[in-house]
Amino acid sequence: MKHLFRTTVIILFALSSYGEVSQFSRFQSEVTPKLSMIPDKDEKAILENYLTYLGSGEAKILEKVISDLKKKATKSGKPVSPRWISFFEGNSEFCLHKNPNVCEYSVGSASSEKLKPRIDKGDKLAMELILVYSAAVATDGADAEGLEEYQGVLKKKYPEQIKNIESKHKSFFKKLPINWLEGA
């Protein structure tokens, strides 16, 4: 009887885990073909690579996202608009085109599911993304609220890592300082 109970619990756990992965996978397969609607090819590549990173967890892909965000912001000399590449918001322009009424699972949802656990565990590259994004993208509204939560975790749990990342990207942060949000 105990064996049957354990087997049932394991199967239920596996099915619940599968549902979470499946939700992100469905989202990724649904939005990837729609990335062509993003008018700026650099922003399209940034979002496409970010979604690929969230799915794979490959450091090399995240390094490219960070590098491309820095290049895009440095080229214009000002933070990039989050209109299309909002990583922490549900209702970005891209999401609204996907579903004009409601965007229950969005890039912001994907970040919460896939990036937040990496931040909580102290993944240095994920932390680097948060700080570079905080300088490279002109956050506003819901995007800022989502980003504020990530910044708060970094300030509370990883102050030394912040210093290391600031040192690593010193010239970039000199041109475009980190936008520390009010509640972070």
GROMACS .gro file of N, CA and C in nm, residues 53-126:
model
  222
   53TYR      N    1   1.727   3.170  -2.409
   53TYR     CA    2   1.799   3.149  -2.283
   53TYR      C    3   1.706   3.097  -2.174
   54LEU      N    4   1.588   3.157  -2.161
   54LEU     CA    5   1.496   3.112  -2.057
   54LEU      C    6   1.462   2.964  -2.075
   55GLY      N    7   1.450   2.921  -2.199
   55GLY     CA    8   1.419   2.781  -2.226
   55GLY      C    9   1.536   2.687  -2.205
   56SER      N   10   1.655   2.733  -2.239
   56SER     CA   11   1.771   2.643  -2.234
   56SER      C   12   1.860   2.662  -2.112
   57GLY      N   13   1.865   2.784  -2.060
   57GLY     CA   14   1.954   2.814  -1.948
   57GLY      C   15   2.101   2.825  -1.989
   58GLU      N   16   2.129   2.828  -2.118
   58GLU     CA   17   2.267   2.833  -2.166
   58GLU      C   18   2.330   2.970  -2.141
   59ALA      N   19   2.440   2.970  -2.069
   59ALA     CA   20   2.509   3.094  -2.032
   59ALA      C   21   2.553   3.174  -2.154
   60LYS      N   22   2.600   3.105  -2.256
   60LYS     CA   23   2.649   3.172  -2.377
   60LYS      C   24   2.540   3.259  -2.440
   61ILE      N   25   2.417   3.212  -2.438
   61ILE     CA   26   2.305   3.287  -2.495
   61ILE      C   27   2.276   3.410  -2.410
   62LEU      N   28   2.279   3.394  -2.277
   62LEU     CA   29   2.254   3.510  -2.190
   62LEU      C   30   2.366   3.613  -2.205
   63GLU      N   31   2.488   3.568  -2.222
   63GLU     CA   32   2.599   3.661  -2.245
   63GLU      C   33   2.574   3.744  -2.370
   64LYS      N   34   2.518   3.683  -2.474
   64LYS     CA   35   2.484   3.755  -2.598
   64LYS      C   36   2.374   3.856  -2.571
   65VAL      N   37   2.272   3.819  -2.495
   65VAL     CA   38   2.164   3.913  -2.462
   65VAL      C   39   2.222   4.035  -2.390
   66ILE      N   40   2.307   4.011  -2.292
   66ILE     CA   41   2.368   4.120  -2.215
   66ILE      C   42   2.451   4.209  -2.307
   67SER      N   43   2.533   4.148  -2.390
   67SER     CA   44   2.617   4.223  -2.483
   67SER      C   45   2.533   4.306  -2.580
   68ASP      N   46   2.428   4.245  -2.635
   68ASP     CA   47   2.343   4.316  -2.731
   68ASP      C   48   2.266   4.430  -2.666
   69LEU      N   49   2.220   4.410  -2.542
   69LEU     CA   50   2.152   4.520  -2.470
   69LEU      C   51   2.247   4.638  -2.451
   70LYS      N   52   2.369   4.608  -2.411
   70LYS     CA   53   2.469   4.713  -2.391
   70LYS      C   54   2.498   4.787  -2.522
   71LYS      N   55   2.517   4.713  -2.631
   71LYS     CA   56   2.544   4.775  -2.761
   71LYS      C   57   2.429   4.864  -2.806
   72LYS      N   58   2.307   4.813  -2.792
   72LYS     CA   59   2.188   4.888  -2.836
   72LYS      C   60   2.176   5.018  -2.758
   73ALA      N   61   2.193   5.014  -2.628
   73ALA     CA   62   2.181   5.134  -2.545
   73ALA      C   63   2.298   5.229  -2.569
   74THR      N   64   2.417   5.176  -2.583
   74THR     CA   65   2.535   5.259  -2.604
   74THR      C   66   2.529   5.329  -2.740
   75LYS      N   67   2.480   5.257  -2.841
   75LYS     CA   68   2.469   5.314  -2.975
   75LYS      C   69   2.379   5.437  -2.975
   76SER      N   70   2.268   5.430  -2.904
   76SER     CA   71   2.175   5.544  -2.901
   76SER      C   72   2.213   5.646  -2.795
   77GLY      N   73   2.297   5.606  -2.700
   77GLY     CA   74   2.338   5.698  -2.594
   77GLY      C   75   2.234   5.718  -2.485
   78LYS      N   76   2.128   5.639  -2.492
   78LYS     CA   77   2.023   5.648  -2.391
   78LYS      C   78   1.958   5.511  -2.374
   79PRO      N   79   1.889   5.490  -2.264
   79PRO     CA   80   1.824   5.360  -2.245
   79PRO      C   81   1.722   5.328  -2.355
   80VAL      N   82   1.713   5.202  -2.388
   80VAL     CA   83   1.623   5.151  -2.491
   80VAL      C   84   1.480   5.151  -2.436
   81SER      N   85   1.384   5.178  -2.522
   81SER     CA   86   1.243   5.172  -2.481
   81SER      C   87   1.203   5.027  -2.453
   82PRO      N   88   1.124   5.005  -2.346
   82PRO     CA   89   1.079   4.869  -2.318
   82PRO      C   90   0.955   4.830  -2.399
   83ARG      N   91   0.920   4.913  -2.497
   83ARG     CA   92   0.798   4.888  -2.574
   83ARG      C   93   0.791   4.744  -2.626
   84TRP      N   94   0.901   4.695  -2.683
   84TRP     CA   95   0.900   4.561  -2.741
   84TRP      C   96   0.977   4.459  -2.659
   85ILE      N   97   1.076   4.501  -2.584
   85ILE     CA   98   1.163   4.403  -2.516
   85ILE      C   99   1.149   4.404  -2.364
   86SER      N  100   1.033   4.433  -2.316
   86SER     CA  101   1.009   4.434  -2.172
   86SER      C  102   1.021   4.292  -2.116
   87PHE      N  103   1.122   4.269  -2.032
   87PHE     CA  104   1.145   4.135  -1.977
   87PHE      C  105   1.062   4.108  -1.851
   88PHE      N  106   1.008   4.212  -1.788
   88PHE     CA  107   0.947   4.194  -1.656
   88PHE      C  108   0.801   4.238  -1.651
   89GLU      N  109   0.740   4.260  -1.765
   89GLU     CA  110   0.604   4.312  -1.771
   89GLU      C  111   0.517   4.218  -1.854
   90GLY      N  112   0.390   4.216  -1.824
   90GLY     CA  113   0.298   4.135  -1.903
   90GLY      C  114   0.242   4.206  -2.023
   91ASN      N  115   0.221   4.335  -2.013
   91ASN     CA  116   0.151   4.406  -2.120
   91ASN      C  117   0.240   4.492  -2.207
   92SER      N  118   0.354   4.439  -2.247
   92SER     CA  119   0.438   4.511  -2.341
   92SER      C  120   0.369   4.510  -2.477
   93GLU      N  121   0.417   4.592  -2.567
   93GLU     CA  122   0.360   4.599  -2.701
   93GLU      C  123   0.354   4.460  -2.765
   94PHE      N  124   0.459   4.385  -2.749
   94PHE     CA  125   0.465   4.252  -2.807
   94PHE      C  126   0.354   4.164  -2.751
   95CYS      N  127   0.334   4.169  -2.622
   95CYS     CA  128   0.231   4.087  -2.558
   95CYS      C  129   0.092   4.130  -2.604
   96LEU      N  130   0.071   4.261  -2.616
   96LEU     CA  131  -0.060   4.310  -2.657
   96LEU      C  132  -0.095   4.266  -2.799
   97HIS      N  133   0.005   4.257  -2.885
   97HIS     CA  134  -0.021   4.207  -3.020
   97HIS      C  135  -0.054   4.059  -3.017
   98LYS      N  136   0.003   3.988  -2.921
   98LYS     CA  137  -0.022   3.845  -2.909
   98LYS      C  138  -0.167   3.819  -2.871
   99ASN      N  139  -0.218   3.897  -2.777
   99ASN     CA  140  -0.355   3.881  -2.731
   99ASN      C  141  -0.402   4.016  -2.677
  100PRO      N  142  -0.478   4.091  -2.755
  100PRO     CA  143  -0.513   4.227  -2.716
  100PRO      C  144  -0.594   4.241  -2.587
  101ASN      N  145  -0.663   4.138  -2.544
  101ASN     CA  146  -0.746   4.150  -2.424
  101ASN      C  147  -0.671   4.116  -2.296
  102VAL      N  148  -0.607   4.002  -2.296
  102VAL     CA  149  -0.540   3.955  -2.175
  102VAL      C  150  -0.412   3.884  -2.215
  103CYS      N  151  -0.310   3.904  -2.136
  103CYS     CA  152  -0.185   3.833  -2.162
  103CYS      C  153  -0.149   3.763  -2.032
  104GLU      N  154  -0.214   3.651  -2.006
  104GLU     CA  155  -0.195   3.581  -1.879
  104GLU      C  156  -0.052   3.531  -1.860
  105TYR      N  157   0.004   3.474  -1.962
  105TYR     CA  158   0.141   3.426  -1.954
  105TYR      C  159   0.220   3.504  -2.057
  106SER      N  160   0.318   3.579  -2.012
  106SER     CA  161   0.388   3.675  -2.096
  106SER      C  162   0.538   3.659  -2.079
  107VAL      N  163   0.615   3.750  -2.139
  107VAL     CA  164   0.759   3.750  -2.117
  107VAL      C  165   0.786   3.772  -1.968
  108GLY      N  166   0.708   3.860  -1.905
  108GLY     CA  167   0.723   3.882  -1.760
  108GLY      C  168   0.696   3.755  -1.680
  109SER      N  169   0.595   3.680  -1.721
  109SER     CA  170   0.564   3.553  -1.655
  109SER      C  171   0.677   3.453  -1.676
  110ALA      N  172   0.730   3.451  -1.797
  110ALA     CA  173   0.842   3.360  -1.827
  110ALA      C  174   0.963   3.395  -1.742
  111SER      N  175   0.989   3.526  -1.724
  111SER     CA  176   1.101   3.568  -1.639
  111SER      C  177   1.079   3.523  -1.495
  112SER      N  178   0.956   3.540  -1.447
  112SER     CA  179   0.926   3.497  -1.309
  112SER      C  180   0.949   3.348  -1.291
  113GLU      N  181   0.909   3.271  -1.390
  113GLU     CA  182   0.922   3.125  -1.379
  113GLU      C  183   1.065   3.077  -1.401
  114LYS      N  184   1.135   3.135  -1.496
  114LYS     CA  185   1.265   3.081  -1.537
  114LYS      C  186   1.386   3.160  -1.485
  115LEU      N  187   1.376   3.293  -1.475
  115LEU     CA  188   1.491   3.374  -1.434
  115LEU      C  189   1.497   3.392  -1.283
  116LYS      N  190   1.383   3.417  -1.221
  116LYS     CA  191   1.379   3.446  -1.077
  116LYS      C  192   1.445   3.335  -0.994
  117PRO      N  193   1.417   3.208  -1.020
  117PRO     CA  194   1.485   3.103  -0.942
  117PRO      C  195   1.638   3.108  -0.956
  118ARG      N  196   1.685   3.148  -1.072
  118ARG     CA  197   1.830   3.159  -1.092
  118ARG      C  198   1.887   3.274  -1.010
  119ILE      N  199   1.813   3.383  -1.002
  119ILE     CA  200   1.855   3.498  -0.920
  119ILE      C  201   1.858   3.455  -0.774
  120ASP      N  202   1.751   3.390  -0.729
  120ASP     CA  203   1.742   3.346  -0.590
  120ASP      C  204   1.857   3.253  -0.551
  121LYS      N  205   1.906   3.173  -0.646
  121LYS     CA  206   2.016   3.080  -0.619
  121LYS      C  207   2.153   3.145  -0.633
  122GLY      N  208   2.156   3.271  -0.675
  122GLY     CA  209   2.284   3.342  -0.685
  122GLY      C  210   2.356   3.327  -0.817
  123ASP      N  211   2.284   3.297  -0.924
  123ASP     CA  212   2.345   3.285  -1.056
  123ASP      C  213   2.402   3.421  -1.098
  124LYS      N  214   2.535   3.428  -1.109
  124LYS     CA  215   2.604   3.555  -1.135
  124LYS      C  216   2.565   3.617  -1.268
  125LEU      N  217   2.550   3.537  -1.370
  125LEU     CA  218   2.515   3.591  -1.502
  125LEU      C  219   2.372   3.645  -1.503
  126ALA      N  220   2.281   3.578  -1.434
  126ALA     CA  221   2.144   3.628  -1.424
  126ALA      C  222   2.142   3.762  -1.349
   0.00000   0.00000   0.00000
